[in-house]
Short mmCIF file of C-alpha atoms and ligand atoms in Angstrom, two decimals:
data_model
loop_
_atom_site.label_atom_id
_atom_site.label_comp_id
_atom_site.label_asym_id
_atom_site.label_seq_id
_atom_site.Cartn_x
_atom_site.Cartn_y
_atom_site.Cartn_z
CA UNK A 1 0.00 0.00 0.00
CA UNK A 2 2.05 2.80 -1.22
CA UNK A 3 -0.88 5.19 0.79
CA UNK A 4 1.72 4.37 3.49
CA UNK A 5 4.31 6.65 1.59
CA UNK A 6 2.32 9.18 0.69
CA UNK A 7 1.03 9.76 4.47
CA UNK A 8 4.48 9.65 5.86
CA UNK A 9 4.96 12.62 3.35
CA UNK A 10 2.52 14.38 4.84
CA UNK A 11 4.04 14.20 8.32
CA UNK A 12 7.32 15.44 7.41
CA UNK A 13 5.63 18.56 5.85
CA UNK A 14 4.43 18.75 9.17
CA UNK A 15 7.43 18.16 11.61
CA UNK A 16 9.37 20.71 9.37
CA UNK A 17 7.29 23.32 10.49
CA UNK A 18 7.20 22.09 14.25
CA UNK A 19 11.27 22.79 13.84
CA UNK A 20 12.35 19.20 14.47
CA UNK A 21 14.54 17.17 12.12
CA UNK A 22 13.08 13.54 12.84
CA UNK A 23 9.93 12.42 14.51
CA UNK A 24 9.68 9.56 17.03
CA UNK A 25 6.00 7.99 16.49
CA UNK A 26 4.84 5.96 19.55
CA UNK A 27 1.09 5.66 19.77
CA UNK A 28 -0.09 2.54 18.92
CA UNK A 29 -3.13 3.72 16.21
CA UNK A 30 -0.32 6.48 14.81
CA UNK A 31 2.34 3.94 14.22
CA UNK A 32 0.00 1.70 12.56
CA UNK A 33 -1.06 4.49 10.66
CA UNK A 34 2.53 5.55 9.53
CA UNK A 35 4.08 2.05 8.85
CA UNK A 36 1.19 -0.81 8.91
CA UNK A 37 2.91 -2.04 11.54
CA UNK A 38 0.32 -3.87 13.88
CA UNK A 39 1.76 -5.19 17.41
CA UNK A 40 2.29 -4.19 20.75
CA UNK A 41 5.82 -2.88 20.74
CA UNK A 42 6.79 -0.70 17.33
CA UNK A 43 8.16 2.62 17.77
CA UNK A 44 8.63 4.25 14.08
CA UNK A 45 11.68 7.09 13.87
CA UNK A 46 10.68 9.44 10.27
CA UNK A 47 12.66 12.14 9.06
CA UNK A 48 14.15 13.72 5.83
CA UNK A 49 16.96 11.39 5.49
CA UNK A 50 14.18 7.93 6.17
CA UNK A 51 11.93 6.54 8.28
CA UNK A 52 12.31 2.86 10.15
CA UNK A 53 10.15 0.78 12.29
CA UNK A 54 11.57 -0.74 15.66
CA UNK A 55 9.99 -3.89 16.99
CA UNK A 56 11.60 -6.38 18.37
CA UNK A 57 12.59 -10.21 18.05
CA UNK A 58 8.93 -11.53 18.76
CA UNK A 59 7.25 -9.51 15.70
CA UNK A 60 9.65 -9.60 13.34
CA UNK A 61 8.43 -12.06 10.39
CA UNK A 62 4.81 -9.81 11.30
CA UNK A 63 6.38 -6.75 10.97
CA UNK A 64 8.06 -7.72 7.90
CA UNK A 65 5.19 -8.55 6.26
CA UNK A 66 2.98 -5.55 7.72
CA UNK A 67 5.12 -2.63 7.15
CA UNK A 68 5.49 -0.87 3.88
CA UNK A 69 7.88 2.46 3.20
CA UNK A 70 10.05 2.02 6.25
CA UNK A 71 13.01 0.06 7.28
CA UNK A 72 11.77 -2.65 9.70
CA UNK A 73 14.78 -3.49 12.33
CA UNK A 74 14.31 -5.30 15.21
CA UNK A 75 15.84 -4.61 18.87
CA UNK A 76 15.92 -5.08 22.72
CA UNK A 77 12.61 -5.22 24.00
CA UNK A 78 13.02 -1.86 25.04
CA UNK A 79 14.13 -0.45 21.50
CA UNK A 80 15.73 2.22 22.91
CA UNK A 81 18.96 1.19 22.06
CA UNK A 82 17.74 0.70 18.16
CA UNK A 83 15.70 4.39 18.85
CA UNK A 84 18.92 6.29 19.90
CA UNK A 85 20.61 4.77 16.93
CA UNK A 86 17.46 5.84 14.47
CA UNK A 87 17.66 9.44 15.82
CA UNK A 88 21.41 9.83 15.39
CA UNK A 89 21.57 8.42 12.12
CA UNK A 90 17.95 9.98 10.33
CA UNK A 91 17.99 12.94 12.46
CA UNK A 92 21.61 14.09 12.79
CA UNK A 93 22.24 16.53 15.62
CA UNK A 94 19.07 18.27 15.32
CA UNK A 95 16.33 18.18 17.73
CA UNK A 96 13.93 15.02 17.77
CA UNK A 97 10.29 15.31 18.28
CA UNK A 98 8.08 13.10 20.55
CA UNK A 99 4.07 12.61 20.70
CA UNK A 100 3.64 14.48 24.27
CA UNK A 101 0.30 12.62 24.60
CA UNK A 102 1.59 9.56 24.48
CA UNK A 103 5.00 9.67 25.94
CA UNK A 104 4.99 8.92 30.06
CA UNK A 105 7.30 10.14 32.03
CA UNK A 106 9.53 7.68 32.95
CA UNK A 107 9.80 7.64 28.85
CA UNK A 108 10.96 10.94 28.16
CA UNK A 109 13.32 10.88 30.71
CA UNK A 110 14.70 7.19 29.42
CA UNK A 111 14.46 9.60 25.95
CA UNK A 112 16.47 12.48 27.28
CA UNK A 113 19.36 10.45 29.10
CA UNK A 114 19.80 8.32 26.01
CA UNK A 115 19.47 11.25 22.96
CA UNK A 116 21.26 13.50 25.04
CA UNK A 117 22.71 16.05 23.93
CA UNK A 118 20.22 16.03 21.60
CA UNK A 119 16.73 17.63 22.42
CA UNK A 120 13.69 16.10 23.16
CA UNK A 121 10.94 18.17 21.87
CA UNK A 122 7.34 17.53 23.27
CA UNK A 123 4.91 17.65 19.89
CA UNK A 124 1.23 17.32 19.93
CA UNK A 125 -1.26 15.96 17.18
CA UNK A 126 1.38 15.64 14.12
CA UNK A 127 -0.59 12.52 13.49
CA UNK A 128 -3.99 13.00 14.71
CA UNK A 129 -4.70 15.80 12.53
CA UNK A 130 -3.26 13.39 9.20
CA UNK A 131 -5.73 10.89 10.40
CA UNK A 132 -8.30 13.16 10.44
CA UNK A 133 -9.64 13.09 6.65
CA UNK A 134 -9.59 9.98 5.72
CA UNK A 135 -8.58 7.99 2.40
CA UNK A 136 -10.00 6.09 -0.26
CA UNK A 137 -8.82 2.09 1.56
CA UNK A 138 -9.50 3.63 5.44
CA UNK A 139 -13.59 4.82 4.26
CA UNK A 140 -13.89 0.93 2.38
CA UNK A 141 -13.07 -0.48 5.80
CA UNK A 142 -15.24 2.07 7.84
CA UNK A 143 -17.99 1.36 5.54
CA UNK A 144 -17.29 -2.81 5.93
CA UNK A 145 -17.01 -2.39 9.30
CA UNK A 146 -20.46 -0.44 9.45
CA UNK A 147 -22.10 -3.36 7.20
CA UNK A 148 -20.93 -5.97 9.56
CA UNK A 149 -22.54 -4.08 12.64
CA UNK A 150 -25.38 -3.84 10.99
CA UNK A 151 -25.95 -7.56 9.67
CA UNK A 152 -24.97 -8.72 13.84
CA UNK A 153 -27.32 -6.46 15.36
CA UNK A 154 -30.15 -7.46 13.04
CA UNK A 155 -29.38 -11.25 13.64
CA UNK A 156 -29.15 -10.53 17.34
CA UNK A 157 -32.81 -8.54 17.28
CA UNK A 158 -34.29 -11.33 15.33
CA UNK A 159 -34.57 -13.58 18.24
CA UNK A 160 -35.92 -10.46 20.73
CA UNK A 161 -34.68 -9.09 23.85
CA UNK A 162 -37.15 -9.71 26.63
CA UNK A 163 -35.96 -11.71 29.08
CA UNK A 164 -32.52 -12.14 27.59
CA UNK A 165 -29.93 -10.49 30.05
CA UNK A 166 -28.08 -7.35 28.73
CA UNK A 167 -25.02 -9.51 29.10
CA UNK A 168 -26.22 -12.39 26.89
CA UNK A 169 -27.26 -10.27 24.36
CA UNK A 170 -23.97 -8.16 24.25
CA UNK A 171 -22.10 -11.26 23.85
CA UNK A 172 -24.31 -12.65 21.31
CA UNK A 173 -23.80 -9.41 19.10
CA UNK A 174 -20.36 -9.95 19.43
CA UNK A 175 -20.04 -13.33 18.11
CA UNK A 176 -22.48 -12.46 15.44
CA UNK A 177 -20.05 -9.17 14.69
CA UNK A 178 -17.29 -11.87 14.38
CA UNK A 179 -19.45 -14.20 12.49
CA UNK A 180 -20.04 -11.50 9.70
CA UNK A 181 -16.05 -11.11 9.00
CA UNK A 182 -14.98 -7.96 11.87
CA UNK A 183 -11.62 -9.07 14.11
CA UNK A 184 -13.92 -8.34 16.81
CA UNK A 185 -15.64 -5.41 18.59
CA UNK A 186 -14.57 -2.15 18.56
CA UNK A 187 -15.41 -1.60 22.03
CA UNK A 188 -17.13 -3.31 24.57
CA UNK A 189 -21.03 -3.66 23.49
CA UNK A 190 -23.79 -1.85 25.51
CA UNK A 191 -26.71 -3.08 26.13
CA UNK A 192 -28.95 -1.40 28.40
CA UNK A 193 -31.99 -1.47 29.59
CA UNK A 194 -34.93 0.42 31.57
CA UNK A 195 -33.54 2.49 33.91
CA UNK A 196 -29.86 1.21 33.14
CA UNK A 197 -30.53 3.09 30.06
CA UNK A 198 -30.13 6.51 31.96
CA UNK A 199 -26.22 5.85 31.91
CA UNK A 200 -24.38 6.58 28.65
CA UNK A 201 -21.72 4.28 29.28
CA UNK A 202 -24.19 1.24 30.97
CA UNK A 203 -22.04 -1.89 31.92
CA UNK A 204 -24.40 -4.86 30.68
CA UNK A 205 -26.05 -6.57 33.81
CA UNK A 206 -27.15 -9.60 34.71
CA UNK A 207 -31.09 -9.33 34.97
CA UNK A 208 -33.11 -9.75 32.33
CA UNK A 209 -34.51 -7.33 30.13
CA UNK A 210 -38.01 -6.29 30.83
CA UNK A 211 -40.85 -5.34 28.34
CA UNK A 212 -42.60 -2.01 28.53
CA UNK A 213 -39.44 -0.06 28.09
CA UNK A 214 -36.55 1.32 26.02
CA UNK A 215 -33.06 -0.62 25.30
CA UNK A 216 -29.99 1.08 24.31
CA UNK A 217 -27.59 -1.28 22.14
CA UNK A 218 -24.53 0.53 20.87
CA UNK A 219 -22.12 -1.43 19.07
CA UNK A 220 -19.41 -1.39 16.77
CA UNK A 221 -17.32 -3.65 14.91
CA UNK A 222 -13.73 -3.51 13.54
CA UNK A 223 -12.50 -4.64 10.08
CA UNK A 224 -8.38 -4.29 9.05
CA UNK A 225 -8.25 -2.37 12.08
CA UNK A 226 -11.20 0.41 11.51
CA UNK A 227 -13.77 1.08 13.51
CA UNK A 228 -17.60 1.36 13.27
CA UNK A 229 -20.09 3.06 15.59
CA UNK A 230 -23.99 3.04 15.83
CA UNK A 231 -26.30 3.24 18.40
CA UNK A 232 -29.97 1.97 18.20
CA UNK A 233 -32.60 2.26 20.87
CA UNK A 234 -35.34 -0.66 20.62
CA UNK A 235 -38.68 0.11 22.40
CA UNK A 236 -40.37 -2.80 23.63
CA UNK A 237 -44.02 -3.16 24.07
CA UNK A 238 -45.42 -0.15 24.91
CA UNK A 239 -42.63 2.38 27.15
CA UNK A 240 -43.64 4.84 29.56
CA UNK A 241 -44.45 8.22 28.22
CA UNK A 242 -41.84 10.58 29.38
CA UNK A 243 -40.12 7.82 27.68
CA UNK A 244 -41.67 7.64 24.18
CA UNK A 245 -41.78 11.54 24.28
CA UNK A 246 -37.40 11.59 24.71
CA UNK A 247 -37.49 8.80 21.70
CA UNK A 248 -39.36 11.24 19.61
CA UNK A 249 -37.16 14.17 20.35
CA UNK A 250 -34.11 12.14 20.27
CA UNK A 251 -34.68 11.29 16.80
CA UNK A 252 -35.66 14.60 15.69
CA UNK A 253 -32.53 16.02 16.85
CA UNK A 254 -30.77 13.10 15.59
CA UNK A 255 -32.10 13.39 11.80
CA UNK A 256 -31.55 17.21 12.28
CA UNK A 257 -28.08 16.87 13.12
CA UNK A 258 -27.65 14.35 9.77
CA UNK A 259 -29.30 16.57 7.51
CA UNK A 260 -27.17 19.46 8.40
CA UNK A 261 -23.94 17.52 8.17
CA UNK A 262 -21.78 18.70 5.26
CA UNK A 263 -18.75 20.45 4.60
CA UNK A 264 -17.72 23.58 6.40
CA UNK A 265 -20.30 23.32 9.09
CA UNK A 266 -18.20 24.01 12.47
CA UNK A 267 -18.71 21.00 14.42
CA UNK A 268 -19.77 23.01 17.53
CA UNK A 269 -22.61 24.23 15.15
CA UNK A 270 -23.90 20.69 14.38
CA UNK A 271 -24.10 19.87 17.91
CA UNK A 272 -26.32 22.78 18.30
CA UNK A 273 -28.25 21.58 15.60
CA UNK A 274 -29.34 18.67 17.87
CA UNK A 275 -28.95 20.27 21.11
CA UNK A 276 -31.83 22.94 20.46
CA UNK A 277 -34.21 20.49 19.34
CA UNK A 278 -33.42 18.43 22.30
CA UNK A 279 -33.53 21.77 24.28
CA UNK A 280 -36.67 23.17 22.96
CA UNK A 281 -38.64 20.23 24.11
CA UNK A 282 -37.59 20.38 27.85
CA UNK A 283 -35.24 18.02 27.67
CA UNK A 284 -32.16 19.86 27.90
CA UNK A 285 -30.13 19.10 31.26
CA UNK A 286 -30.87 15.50 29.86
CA UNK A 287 -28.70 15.44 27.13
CA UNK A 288 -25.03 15.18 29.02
CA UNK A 289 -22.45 14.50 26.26
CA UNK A 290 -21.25 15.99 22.87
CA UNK A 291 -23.62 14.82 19.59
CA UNK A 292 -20.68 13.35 18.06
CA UNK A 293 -16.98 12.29 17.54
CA UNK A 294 -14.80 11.23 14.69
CA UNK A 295 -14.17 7.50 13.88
CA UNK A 296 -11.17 5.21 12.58
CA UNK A 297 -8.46 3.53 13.56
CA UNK A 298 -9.74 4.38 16.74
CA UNK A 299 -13.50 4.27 18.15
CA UNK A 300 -12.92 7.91 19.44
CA UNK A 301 -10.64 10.34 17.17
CA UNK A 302 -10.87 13.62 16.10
CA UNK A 303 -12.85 15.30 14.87
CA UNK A 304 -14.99 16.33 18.36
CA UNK A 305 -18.50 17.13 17.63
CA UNK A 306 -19.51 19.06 20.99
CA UNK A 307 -20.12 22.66 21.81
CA UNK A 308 -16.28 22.93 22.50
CA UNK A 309 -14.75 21.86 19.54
CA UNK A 310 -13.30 23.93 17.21
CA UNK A 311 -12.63 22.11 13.82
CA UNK A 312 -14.77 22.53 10.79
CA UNK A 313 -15.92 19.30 9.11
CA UNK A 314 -14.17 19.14 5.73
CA UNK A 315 -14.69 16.14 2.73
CA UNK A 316 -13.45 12.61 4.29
CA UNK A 317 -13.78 12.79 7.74
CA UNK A 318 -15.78 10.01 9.34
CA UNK A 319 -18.33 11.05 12.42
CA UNK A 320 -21.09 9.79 14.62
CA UNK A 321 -23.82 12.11 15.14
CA UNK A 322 -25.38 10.26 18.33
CA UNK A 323 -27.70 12.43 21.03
CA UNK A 324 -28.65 10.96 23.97
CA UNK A 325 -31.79 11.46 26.09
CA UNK A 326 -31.11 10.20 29.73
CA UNK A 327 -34.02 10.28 32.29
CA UNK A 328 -32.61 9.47 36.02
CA UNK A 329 -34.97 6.24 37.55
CA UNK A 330 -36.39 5.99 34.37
CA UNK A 331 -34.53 4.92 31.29
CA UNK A 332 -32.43 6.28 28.03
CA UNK A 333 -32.51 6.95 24.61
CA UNK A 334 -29.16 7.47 22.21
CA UNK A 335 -29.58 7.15 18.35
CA UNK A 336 -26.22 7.41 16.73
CA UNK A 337 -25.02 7.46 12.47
CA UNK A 338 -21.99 6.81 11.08
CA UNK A 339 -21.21 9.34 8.59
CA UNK A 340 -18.75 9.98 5.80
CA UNK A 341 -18.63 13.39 4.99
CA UNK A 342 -18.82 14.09 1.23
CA UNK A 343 -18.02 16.78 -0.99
CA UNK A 344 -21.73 18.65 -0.96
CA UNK A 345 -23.15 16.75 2.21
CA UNK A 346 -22.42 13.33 3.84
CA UNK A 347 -23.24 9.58 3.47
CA UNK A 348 -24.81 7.77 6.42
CA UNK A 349 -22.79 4.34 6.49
CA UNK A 350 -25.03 2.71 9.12
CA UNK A 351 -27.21 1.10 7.68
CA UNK A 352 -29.52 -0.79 10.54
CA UNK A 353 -33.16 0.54 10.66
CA UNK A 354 -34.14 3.22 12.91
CA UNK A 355 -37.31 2.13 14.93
CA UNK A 356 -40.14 4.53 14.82
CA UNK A 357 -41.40 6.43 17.82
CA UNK A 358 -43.03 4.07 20.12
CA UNK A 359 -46.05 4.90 21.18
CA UNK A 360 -46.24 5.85 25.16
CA UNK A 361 -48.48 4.16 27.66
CA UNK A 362 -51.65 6.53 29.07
CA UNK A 363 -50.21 7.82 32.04
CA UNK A 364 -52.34 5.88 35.03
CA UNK A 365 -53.55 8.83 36.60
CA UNK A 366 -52.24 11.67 39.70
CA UNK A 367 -49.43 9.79 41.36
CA UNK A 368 -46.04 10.09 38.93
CA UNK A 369 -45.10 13.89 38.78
CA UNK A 370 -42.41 13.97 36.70
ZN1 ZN B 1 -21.49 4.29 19.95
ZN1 ZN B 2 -19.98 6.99 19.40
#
């Protein structure tokens, strides 16, 4: 994959202007990214004069096969002998750049005694903001990735959810996720349920789901190392009211927040797409995270979708667009997209249907208040 080449090119237009001579590329995702190489231990050193990937002795037929447009060379399971060598020899005397994110401590002072006298320079996103627009291969493996969630989740619904436990059912869409061709899940599957819905993040439990209420699934599934993302929220026989009501707002904000998703939208705009429609209906202090976040080698990359953010969605990038509805005691709602943004609008890539707004039971008189 000579992509490889061409994105390593991009990074040293970038570390020329950060005023270092070589780059020393230790996150995991980035390194993967850079060189192909896939493993536990790869630190990839890219400058000017070349770039090389250090591994050592237990990945080196992998890496050999993996990595394309560096020098693969294998060292101490430290590398830091082989990294000290790399700087010297790509880098010369000039100073060497590090991912500050990703570097500990104890790291970059292992770094400093052994480059010494040459400087350590802290750097910060020289890779994440590459990885931000994706190309042509990374979108065919979001987009596989986002088929295979789809087919598990539908396979997984086919044989219902009450009385199933949230655990059961998470582990049954990730076999299925594995059965349609991902490595595995991209993240731990949620399944929640009733008023473990009211969590974003819900741990599945070990009670079984009951009727009358809403369950959250959000899921994902990874394919040659690329993520997918989608949320859908199943009502079951017939949910409370407050309940149905945050379904139907949920997915107006959420179809809002699609439609309006194009280039040159800020992404802080988009979430207030969603937000006022969630807002406007009452359900405001309910909605407690961003709308959305970008999506690819890992589940959660740039670009943020939240009030804060301030990046501009441009053609290529990859985002959810996933509001939430949590009421405390009661239950949850979260419908999230995957969406490739195109050159006049965006593509939604999930592809699982949406369920229609349930209807809500007639409240049983006086006693609830809220
Ligand atoms: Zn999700
Ligand atoms: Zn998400």
């Amino acid at each position: 994959m000579s992509g490889l080449v061409a994105r390593g090119d991009r990074v040293l237009d970038a570390i020329a202007q950060e005023g270092v001579t070589a780059l020393l590329v230790t996150e995991p995702a980035n390194v993967r990214y850079l060189t192909g190489y896939v493993g536990s231990n790869g630190i990839a050193v890219l400058s000017p004069a070349g770039r090389r990937l250090i591994t050592d002795g237990r990945y080196s037929v992998s890496a050999r096969e993996q990595v394309d447009g560096a020098e693969v060379v294998i060292g101490e399971r430290d590398l830091m002998g082989e990294v000290a060598s790399a700087v010297h020899d790509l880098g010369g005397e000039g100073p060497v750049g590090v991912e500050a994110e990703h570097v500990t401590l104890a790291r970059a002072a292992t770094l400093e005694r052994r480059l010494a006298p040459i400087e350590v320079v802290p750097t910060s996103g020289i890779v994440a903001r590459q990885r931000i627009v994706k190309d042509a291969g990374e979108i065919v493996a979001i987009e596989r990735a986002a088929r295979v969630a789809d087919a598990a989740l539908m396979r997984v619904l086919a044989d219902g959810l009450v009385g199933r436990t949230e655990r059961r059912v998470a582990l049954a869409i990730e076999e299925a996720l594995v059965d349609e061709g991902a490595e595995g899940a991209s993240f731990e599957v949620i399944v929640a349920s009733g008023p473990r819905g009211a969590r974003p993040h819900a741990v599945p439990g070990n009670d079984p789901i009951p009727d009358d209420t809403l369950v959250v699934i959000d899921l994902g599934a990874r394919v040659d190392g690329y993520c997918s993302d989608m949320t859908r929220t199943i009502p079951l026989g017939v949910p409370d009211p407050a309940l149905a009501r945050a379904y139907e707002v949920c997915l107006e904000a959420q179809r809002a927040a699609v439609e309006a998703t194009r280039p040159g939208v800020r992404a802080s705009d988009l979430d207030g797409v969603a937000r006022s429609v969630i807002e406007d209906a009452g359900f405001g202090d309910a909605f407690v995270h961003g709308l959305g976040h970008g999506v690819g080698l890992d589940i959660h990359e740039r670009p943020g979708v939240r009030r804060t953010s301030d990046e501009t969605l441009v053609a290529g990038m990859v985002v959810t667009i996933e509001p939430g509805i949590y009421l405390e005691g009661l239950g949850g709602v979260r419908i999230e997209d995957l969406l490739l943004v195109t050159d006049d609008g965006a593509r939604v890539l999930s592809g699982a249907p949406i369920p229609s707004v349930p209807t809500g039971a007639v409240p049983a008189g006086g006693k609830e208040g809220e």
